[in-house]
PDB file of N, CA and C in Angstrom:
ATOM      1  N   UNK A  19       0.823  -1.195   0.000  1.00  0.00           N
ATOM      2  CA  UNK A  19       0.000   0.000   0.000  1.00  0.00           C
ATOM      3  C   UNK A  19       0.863   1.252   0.000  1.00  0.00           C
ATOM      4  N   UNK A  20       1.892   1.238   0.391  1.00  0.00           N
ATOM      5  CA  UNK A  20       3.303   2.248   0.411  1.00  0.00           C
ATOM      6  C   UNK A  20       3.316   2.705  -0.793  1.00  0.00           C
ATOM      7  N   UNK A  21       3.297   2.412  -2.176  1.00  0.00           N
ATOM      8  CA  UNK A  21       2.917   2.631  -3.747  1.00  0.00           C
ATOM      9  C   UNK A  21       1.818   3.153  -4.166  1.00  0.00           C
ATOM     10  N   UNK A  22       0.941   3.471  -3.429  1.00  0.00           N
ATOM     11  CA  UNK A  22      -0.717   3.473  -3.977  1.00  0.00           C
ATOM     12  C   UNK A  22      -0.807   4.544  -3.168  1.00  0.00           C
ATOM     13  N   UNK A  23      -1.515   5.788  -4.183  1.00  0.00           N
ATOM     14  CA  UNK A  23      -1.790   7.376  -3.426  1.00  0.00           C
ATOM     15  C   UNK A  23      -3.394   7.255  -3.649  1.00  0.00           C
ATOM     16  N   UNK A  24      -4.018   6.987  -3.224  1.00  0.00           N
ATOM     17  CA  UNK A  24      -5.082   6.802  -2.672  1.00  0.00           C
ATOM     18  C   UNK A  24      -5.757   7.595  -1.430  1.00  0.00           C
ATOM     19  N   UNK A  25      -4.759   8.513  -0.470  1.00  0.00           N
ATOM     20  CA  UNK A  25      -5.383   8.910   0.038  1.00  0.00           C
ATOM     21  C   UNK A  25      -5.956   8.576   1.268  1.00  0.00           C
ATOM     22  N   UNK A  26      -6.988   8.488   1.558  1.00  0.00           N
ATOM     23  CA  UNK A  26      -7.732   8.656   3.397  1.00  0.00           C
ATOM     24  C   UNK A  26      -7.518   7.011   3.097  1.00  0.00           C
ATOM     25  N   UNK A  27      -7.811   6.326   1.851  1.00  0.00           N
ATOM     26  CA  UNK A  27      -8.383   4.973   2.172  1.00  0.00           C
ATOM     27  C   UNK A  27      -6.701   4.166   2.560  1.00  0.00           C
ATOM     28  N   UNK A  28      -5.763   4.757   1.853  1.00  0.00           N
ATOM     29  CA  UNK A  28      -4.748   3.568   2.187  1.00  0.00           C
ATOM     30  C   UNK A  28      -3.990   4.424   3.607  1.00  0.00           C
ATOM     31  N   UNK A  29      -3.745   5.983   3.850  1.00  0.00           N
ATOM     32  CA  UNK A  29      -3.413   6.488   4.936  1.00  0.00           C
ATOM     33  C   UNK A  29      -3.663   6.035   6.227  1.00  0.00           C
ATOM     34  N   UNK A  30      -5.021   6.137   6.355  1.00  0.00           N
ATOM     35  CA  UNK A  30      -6.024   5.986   7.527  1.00  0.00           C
ATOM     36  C   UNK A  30      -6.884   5.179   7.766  1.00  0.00           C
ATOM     37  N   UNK A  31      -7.764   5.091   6.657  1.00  0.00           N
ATOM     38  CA  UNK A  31      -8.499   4.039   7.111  1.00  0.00           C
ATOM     39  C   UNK A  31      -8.018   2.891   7.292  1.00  0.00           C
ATOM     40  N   UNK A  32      -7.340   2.028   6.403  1.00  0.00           N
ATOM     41  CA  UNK A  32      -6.852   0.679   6.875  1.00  0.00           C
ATOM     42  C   UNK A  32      -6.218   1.002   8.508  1.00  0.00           C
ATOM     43  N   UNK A  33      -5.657   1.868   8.816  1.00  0.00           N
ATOM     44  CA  UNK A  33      -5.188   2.099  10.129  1.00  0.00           C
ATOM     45  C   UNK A  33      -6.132   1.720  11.065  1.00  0.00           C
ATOM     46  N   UNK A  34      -7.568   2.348  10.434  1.00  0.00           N
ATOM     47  CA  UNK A  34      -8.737   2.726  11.559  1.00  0.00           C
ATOM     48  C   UNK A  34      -9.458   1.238  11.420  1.00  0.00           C
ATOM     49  N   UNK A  35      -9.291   0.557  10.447  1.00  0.00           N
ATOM     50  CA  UNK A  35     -10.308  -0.670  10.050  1.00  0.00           C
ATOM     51  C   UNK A  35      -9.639  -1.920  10.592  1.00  0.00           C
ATOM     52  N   UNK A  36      -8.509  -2.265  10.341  1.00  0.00           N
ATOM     53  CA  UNK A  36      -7.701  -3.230  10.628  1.00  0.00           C
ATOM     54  C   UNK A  36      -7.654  -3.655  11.731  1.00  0.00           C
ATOM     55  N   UNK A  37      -7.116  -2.472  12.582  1.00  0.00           N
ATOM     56  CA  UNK A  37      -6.983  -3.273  14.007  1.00  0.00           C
ATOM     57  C   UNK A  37      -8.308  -3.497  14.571  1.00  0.00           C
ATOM     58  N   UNK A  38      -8.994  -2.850  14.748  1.00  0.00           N
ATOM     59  CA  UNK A  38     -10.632  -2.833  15.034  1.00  0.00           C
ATOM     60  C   UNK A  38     -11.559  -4.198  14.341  1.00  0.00           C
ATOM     61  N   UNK A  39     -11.151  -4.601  13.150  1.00  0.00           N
ATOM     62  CA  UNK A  39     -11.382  -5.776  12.847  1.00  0.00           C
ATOM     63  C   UNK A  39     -10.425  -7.152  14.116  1.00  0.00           C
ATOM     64  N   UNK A  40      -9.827  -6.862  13.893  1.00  0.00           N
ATOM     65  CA  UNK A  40      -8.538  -7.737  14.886  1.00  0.00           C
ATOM     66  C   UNK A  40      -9.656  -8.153  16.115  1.00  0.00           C
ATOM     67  N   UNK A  41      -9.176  -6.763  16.584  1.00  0.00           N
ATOM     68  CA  UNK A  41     -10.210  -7.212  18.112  1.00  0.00           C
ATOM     69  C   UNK A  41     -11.572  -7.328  17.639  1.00  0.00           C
ATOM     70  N   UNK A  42     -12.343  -7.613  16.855  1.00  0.00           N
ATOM     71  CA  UNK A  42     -14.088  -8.069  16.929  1.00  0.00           C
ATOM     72  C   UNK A  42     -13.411  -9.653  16.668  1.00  0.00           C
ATOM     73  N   UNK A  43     -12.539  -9.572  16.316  1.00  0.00           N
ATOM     74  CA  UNK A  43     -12.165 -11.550  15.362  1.00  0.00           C
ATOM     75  C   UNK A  43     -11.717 -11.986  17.016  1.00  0.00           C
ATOM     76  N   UNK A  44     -10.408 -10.974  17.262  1.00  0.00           N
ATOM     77  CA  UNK A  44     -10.145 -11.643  18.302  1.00  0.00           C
ATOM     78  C   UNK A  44     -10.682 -12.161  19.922  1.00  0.00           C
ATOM     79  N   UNK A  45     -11.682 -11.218  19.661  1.00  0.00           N
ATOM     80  CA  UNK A  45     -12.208 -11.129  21.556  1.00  0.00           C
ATOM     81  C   UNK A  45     -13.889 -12.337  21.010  1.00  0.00           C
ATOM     82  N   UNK A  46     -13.401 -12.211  19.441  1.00  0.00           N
ATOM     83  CA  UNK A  46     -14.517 -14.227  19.202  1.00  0.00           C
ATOM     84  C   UNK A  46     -16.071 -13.066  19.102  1.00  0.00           C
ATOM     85  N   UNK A  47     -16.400 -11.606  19.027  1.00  0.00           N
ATOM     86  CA  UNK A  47     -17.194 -11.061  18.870  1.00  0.00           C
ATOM     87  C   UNK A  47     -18.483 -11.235  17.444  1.00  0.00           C
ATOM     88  N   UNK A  48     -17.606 -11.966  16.489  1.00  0.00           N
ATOM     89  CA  UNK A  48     -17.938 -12.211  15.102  1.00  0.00           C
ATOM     90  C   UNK A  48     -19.085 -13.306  15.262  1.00  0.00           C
ATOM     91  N   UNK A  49     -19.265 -14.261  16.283  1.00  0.00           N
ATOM     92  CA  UNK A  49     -20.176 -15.140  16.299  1.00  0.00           C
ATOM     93  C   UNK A  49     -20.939 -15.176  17.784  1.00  0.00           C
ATOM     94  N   UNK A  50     -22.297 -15.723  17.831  1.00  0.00           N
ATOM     95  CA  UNK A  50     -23.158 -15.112  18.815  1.00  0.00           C
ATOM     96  C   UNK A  50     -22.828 -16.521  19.748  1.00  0.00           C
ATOM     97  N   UNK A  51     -21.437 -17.798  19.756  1.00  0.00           N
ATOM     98  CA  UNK A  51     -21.291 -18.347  20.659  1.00  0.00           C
ATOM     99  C   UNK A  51     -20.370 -17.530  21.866  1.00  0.00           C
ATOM    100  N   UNK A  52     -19.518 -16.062  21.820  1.00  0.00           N
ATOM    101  CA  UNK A  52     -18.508 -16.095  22.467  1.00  0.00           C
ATOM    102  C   UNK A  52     -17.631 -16.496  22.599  1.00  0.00           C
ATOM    103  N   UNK A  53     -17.400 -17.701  21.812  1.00  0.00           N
ATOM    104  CA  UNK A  53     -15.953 -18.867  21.688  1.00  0.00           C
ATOM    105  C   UNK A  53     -14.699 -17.794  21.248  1.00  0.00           C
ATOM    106  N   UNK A  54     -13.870 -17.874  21.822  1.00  0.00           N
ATOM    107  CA  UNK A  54     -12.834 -17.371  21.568  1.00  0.00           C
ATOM    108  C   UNK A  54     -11.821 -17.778  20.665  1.00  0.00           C
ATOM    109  N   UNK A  55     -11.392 -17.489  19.577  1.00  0.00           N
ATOM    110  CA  UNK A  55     -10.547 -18.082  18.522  1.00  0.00           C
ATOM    111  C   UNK A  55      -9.237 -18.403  19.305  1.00  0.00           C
ATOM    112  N   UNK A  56      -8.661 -19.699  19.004  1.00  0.00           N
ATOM    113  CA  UNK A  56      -7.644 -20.189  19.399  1.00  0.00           C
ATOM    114  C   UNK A  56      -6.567 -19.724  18.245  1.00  0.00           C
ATOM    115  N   UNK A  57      -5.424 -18.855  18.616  1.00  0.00           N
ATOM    116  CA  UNK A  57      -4.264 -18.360  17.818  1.00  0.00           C
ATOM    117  C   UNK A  57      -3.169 -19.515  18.195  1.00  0.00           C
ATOM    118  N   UNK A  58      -2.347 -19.890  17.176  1.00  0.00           N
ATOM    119  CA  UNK A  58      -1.464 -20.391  16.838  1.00  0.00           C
ATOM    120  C   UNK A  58      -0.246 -19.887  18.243  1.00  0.00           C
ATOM    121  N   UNK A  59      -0.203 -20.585  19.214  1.00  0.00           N
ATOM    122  CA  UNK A  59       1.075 -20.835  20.389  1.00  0.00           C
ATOM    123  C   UNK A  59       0.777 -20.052  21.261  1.00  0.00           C
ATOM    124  N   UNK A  60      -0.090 -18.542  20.945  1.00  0.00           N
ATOM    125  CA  UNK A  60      -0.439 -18.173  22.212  1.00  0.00           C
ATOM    126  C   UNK A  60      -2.225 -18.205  22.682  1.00  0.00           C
ATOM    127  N   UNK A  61      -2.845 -19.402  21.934  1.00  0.00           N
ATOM    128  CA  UNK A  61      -3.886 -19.779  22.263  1.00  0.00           C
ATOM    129  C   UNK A  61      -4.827 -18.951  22.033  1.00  0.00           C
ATOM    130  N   UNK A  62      -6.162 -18.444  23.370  1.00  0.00           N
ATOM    131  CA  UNK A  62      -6.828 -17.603  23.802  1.00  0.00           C
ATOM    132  C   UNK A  62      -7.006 -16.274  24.443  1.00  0.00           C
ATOM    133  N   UNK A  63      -4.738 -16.010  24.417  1.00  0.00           N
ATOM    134  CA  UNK A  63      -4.511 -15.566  25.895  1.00  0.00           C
ATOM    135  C   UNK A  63      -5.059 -14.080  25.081  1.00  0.00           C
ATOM    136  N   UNK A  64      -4.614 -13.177  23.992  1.00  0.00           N
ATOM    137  CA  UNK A  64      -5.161 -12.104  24.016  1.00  0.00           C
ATOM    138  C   UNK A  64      -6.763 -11.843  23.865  1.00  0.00           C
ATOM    139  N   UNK A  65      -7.603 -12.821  23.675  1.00  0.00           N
ATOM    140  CA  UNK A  65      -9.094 -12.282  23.748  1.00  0.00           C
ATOM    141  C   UNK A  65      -9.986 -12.506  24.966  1.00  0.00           C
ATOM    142  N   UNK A  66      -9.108 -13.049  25.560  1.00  0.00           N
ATOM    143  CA  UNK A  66      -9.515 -12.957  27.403  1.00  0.00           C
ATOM    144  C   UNK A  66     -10.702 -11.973  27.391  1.00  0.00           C
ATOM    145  N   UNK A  67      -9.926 -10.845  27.675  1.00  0.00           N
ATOM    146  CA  UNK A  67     -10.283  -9.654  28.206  1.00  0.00           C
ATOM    147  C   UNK A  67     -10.482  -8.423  27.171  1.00  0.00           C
ATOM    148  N   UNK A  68     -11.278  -7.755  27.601  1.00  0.00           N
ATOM    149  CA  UNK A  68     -11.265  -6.300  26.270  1.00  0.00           C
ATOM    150  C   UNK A  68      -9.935  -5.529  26.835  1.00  0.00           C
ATOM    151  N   UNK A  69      -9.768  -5.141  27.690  1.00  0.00           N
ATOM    152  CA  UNK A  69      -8.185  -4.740  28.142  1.00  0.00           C
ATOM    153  C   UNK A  69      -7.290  -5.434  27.533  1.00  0.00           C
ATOM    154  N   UNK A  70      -7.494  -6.816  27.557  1.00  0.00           N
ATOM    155  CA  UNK A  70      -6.158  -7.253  27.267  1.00  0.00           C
ATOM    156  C   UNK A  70      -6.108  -7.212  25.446  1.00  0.00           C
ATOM    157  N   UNK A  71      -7.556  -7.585  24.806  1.00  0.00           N
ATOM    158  CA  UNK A  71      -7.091  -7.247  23.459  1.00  0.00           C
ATOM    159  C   UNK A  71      -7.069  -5.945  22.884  1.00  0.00           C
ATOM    160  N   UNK A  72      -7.411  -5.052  23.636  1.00  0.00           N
ATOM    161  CA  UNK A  72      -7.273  -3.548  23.348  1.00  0.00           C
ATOM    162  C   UNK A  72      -5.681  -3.165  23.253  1.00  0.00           C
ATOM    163  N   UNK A  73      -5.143  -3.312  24.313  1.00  0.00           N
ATOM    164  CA  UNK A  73      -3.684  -3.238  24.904  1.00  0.00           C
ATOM    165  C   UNK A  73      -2.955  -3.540  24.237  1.00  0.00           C
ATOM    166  N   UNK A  74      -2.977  -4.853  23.913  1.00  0.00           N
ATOM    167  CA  UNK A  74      -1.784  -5.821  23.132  1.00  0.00           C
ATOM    168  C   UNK A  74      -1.949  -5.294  21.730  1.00  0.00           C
ATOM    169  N   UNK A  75      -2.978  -5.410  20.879  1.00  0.00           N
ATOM    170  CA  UNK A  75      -3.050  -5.221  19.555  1.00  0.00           C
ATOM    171  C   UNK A  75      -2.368  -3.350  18.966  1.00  0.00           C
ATOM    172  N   UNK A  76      -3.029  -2.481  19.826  1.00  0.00           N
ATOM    173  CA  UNK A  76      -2.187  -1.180  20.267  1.00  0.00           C
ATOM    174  C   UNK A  76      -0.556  -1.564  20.686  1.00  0.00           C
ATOM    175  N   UNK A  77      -0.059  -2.162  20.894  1.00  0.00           N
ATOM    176  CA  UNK A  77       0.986  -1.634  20.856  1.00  0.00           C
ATOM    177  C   UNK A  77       1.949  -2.758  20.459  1.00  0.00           C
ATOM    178  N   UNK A  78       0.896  -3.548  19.918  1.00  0.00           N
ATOM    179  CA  UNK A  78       1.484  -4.434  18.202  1.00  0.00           C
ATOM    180  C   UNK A  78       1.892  -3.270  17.396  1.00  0.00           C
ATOM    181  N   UNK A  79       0.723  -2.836  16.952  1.00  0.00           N
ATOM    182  CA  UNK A  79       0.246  -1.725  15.691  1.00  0.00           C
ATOM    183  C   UNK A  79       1.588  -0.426  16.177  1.00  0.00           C
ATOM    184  N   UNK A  80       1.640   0.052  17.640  1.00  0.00           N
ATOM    185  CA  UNK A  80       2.375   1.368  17.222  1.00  0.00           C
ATOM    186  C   UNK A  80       3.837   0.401  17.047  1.00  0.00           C
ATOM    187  N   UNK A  81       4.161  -0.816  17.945  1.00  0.00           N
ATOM    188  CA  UNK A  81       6.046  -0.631  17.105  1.00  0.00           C
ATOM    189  C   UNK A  81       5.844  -0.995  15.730  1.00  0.00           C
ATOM    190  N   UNK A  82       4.506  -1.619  15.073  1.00  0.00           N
ATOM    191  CA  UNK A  82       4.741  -1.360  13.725  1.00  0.00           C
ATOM    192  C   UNK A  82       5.185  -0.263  13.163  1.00  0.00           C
ATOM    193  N   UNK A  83       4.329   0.907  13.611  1.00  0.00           N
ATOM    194  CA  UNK A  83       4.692   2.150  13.252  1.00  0.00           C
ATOM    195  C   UNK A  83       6.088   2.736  13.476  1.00  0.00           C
ATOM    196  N   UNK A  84       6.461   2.295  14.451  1.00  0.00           N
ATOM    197  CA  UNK A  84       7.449   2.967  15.579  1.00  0.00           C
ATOM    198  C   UNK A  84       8.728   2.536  14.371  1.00  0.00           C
ATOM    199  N   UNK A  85       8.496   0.739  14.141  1.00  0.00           N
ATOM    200  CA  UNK A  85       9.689   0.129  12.916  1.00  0.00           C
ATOM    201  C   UNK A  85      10.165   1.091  11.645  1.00  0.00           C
ATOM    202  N   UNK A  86       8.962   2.288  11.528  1.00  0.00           N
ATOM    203  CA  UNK A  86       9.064   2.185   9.821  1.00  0.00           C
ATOM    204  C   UNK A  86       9.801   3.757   9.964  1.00  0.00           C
ATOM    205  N   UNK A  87       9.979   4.230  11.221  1.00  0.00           N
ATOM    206  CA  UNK A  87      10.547   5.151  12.130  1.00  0.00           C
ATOM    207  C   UNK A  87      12.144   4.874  11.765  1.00  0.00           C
ATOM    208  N   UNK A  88      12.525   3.865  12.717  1.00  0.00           N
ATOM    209  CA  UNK A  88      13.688   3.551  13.166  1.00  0.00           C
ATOM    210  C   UNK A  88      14.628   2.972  12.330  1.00  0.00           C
ATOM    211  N   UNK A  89      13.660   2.265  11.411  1.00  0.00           N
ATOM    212  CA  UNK A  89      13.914   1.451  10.081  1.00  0.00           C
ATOM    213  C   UNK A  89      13.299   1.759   8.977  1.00  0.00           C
ATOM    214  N   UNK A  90      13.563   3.113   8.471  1.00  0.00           N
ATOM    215  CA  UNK A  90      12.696   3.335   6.940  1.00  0.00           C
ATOM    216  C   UNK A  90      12.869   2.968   5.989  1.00  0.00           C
ATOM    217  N   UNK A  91      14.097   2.001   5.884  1.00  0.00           N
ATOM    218  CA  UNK A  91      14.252   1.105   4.455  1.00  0.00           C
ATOM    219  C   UNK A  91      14.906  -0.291   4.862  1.00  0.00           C
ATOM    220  N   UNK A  92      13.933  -1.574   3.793  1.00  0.00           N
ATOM    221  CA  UNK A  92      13.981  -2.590   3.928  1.00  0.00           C
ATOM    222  C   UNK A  92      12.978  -3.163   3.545  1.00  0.00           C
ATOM    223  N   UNK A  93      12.492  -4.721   3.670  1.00  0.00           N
ATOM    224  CA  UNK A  93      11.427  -5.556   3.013  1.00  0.00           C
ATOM    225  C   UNK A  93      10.356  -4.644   3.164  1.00  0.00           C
ATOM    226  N   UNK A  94      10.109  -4.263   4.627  1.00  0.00           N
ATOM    227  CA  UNK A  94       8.724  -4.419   4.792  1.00  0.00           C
ATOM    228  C   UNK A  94       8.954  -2.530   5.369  1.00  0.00           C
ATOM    229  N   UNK A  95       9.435  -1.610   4.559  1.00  0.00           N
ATOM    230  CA  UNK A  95      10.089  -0.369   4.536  1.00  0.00           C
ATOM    231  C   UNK A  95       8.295   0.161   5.136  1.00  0.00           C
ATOM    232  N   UNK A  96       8.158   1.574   5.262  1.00  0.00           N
ATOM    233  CA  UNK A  96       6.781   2.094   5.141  1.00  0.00           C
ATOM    234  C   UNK A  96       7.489   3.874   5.739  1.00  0.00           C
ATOM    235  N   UNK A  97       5.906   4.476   5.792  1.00  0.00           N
ATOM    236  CA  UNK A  97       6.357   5.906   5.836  1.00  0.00           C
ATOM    237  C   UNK A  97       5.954   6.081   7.586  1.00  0.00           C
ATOM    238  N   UNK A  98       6.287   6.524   8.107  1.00  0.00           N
ATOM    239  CA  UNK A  98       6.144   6.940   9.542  1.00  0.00           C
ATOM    240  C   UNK A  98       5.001   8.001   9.414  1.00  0.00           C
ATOM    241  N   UNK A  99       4.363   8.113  10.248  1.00  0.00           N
ATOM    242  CA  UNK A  99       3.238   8.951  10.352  1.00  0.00           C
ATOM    243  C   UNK A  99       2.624   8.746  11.961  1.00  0.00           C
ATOM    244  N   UNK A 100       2.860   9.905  12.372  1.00  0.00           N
ATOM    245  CA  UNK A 100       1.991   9.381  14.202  1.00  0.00           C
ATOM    246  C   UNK A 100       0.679   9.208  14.454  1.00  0.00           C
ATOM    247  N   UNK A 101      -0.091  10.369  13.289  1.00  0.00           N
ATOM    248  CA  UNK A 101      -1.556  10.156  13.013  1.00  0.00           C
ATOM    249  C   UNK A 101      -1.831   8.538  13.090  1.00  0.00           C
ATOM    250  N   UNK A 102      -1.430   7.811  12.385  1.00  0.00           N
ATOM    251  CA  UNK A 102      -1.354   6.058  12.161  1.00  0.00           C
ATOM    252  C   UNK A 102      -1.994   6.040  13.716  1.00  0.00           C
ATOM    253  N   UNK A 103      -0.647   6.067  14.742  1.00  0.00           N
ATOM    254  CA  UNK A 103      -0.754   5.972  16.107  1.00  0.00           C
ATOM    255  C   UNK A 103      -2.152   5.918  16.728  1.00  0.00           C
ATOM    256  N   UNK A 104      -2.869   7.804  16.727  1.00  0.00           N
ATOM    257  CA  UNK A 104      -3.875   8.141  17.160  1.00  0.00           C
ATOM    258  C   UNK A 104      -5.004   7.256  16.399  1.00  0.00           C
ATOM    259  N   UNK A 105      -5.082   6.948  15.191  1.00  0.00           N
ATOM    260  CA  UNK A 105      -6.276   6.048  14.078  1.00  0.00           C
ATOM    261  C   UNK A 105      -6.122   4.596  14.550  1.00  0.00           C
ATOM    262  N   UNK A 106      -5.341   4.107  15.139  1.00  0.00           N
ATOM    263  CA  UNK A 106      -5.265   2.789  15.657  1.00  0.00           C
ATOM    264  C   UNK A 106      -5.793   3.167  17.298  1.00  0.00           C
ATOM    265  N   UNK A 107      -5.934   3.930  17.836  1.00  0.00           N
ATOM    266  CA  UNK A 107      -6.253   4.127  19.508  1.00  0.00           C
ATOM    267  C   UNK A 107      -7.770   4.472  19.097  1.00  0.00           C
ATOM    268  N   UNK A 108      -7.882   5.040  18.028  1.00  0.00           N
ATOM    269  CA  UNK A 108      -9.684   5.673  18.029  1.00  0.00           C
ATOM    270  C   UNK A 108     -10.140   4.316  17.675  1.00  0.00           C
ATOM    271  N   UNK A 109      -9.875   3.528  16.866  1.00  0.00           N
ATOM    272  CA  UNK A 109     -11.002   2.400  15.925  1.00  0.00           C
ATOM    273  C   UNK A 109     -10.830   1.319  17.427  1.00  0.00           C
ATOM    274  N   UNK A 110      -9.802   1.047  17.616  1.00  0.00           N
ATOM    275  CA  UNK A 110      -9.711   0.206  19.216  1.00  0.00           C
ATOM    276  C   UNK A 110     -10.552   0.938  20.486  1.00  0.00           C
ATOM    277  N   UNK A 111     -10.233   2.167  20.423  1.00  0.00           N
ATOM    278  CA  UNK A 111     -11.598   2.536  21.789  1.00  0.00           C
ATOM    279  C   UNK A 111     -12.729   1.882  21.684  1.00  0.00           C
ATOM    280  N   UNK A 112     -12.948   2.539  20.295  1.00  0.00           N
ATOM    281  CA  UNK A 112     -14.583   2.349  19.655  1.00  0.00           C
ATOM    282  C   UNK A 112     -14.975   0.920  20.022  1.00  0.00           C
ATOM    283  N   UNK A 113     -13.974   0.142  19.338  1.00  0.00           N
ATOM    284  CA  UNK A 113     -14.584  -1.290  19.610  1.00  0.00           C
ATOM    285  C   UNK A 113     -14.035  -1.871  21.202  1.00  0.00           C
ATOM    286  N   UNK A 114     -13.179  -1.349  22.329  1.00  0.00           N
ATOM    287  CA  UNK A 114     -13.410  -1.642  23.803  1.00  0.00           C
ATOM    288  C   UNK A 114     -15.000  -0.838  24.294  1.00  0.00           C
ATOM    289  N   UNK A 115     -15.171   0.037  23.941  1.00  0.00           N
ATOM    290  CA  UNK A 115     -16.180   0.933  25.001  1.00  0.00           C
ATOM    291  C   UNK A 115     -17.497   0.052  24.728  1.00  0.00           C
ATOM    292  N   UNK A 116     -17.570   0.065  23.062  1.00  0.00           N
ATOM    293  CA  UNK A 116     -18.900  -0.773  22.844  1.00  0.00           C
ATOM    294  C   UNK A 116     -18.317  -2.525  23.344  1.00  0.00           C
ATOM    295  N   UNK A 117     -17.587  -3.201  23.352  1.00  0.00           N
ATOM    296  CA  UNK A 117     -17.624  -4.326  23.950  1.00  0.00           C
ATOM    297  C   UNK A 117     -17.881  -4.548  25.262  1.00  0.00           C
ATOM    298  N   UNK A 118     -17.678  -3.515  26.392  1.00  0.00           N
ATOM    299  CA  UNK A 118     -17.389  -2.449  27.501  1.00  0.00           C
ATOM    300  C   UNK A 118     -19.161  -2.739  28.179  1.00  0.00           C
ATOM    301  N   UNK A 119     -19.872  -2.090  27.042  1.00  0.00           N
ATOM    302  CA  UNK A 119     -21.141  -1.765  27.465  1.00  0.00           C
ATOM    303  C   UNK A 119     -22.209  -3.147  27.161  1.00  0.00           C
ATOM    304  N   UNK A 120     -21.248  -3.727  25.837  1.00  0.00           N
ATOM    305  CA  UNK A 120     -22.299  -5.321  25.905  1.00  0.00           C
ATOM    306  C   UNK A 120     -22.156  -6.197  26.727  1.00  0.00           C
ATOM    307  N   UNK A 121     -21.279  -6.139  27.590  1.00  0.00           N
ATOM    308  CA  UNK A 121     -20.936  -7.403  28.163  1.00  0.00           C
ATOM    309  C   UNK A 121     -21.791  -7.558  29.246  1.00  0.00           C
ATOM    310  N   UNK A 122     -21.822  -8.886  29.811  1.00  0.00           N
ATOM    311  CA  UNK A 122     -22.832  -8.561  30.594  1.00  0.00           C
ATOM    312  C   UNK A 122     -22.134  -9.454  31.959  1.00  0.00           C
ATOM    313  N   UNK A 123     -22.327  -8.714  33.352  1.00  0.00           N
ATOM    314  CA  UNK A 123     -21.804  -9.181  34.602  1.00  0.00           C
ATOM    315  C   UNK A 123     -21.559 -10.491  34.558  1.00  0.00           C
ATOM    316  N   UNK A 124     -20.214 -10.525  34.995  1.00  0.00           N
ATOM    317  CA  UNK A 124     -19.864 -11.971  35.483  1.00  0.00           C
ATOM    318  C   UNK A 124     -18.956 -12.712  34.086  1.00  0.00           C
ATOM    319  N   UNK A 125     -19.253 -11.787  32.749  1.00  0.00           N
ATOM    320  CA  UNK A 125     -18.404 -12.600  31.581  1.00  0.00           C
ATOM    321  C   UNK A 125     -17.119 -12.496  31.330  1.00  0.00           C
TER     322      UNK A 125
END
């Protein structure tokens, strides 16, 4: 996407869509059993909790960002931008506060 001027859709939105997809897949939100998707070696452990998949996936996403910083050329090269940062904390609120408010005592 580093090649493609496109604008809000390859800037931001994938920023804002991506991780926010992550956590509805990961916290098992996608189906009306609650089952939690089992990940490859570390199991269940990040969809526990909305904290915990809020947390972890945030600050997956910023040393992604943080990499393309420290390391701006190479395979997986990209442009640094902090906005990224803040568009990955808004689409992740969104989806803790509303997970936040569905849940229901005791889950």
């Amino acid at each position: 996407m580093n090649h493609i001027h496109a604008g809000l859709i390859t800037n931001y939105l994938a920023d804002l869509t991506f991780p926010a997809w992550f956590y509805i897949f990961i916290r098992g939100l996608t189906k009306n059993t609650k089952i939690l998707p089992r990940l490859l070696l570390v199991g269940d452990w990040f969809g526990r909790t909305p904290e915990r998949a809020s947390i972890s996936i945030f600050i997956v996403g910023t040393i992604s960002e943080l990499k393309t910083f420290l390391w701006p050329h190479g395979i997986l090269s990209g442009t640094f931008d902090p906005l990224d940062i803040l568009v990955f904390a808004a689409g992740l609120s969104a989806c803790y506060f509303f997970d936040k408010l569905t849940l229901k005592p005791g889950s």
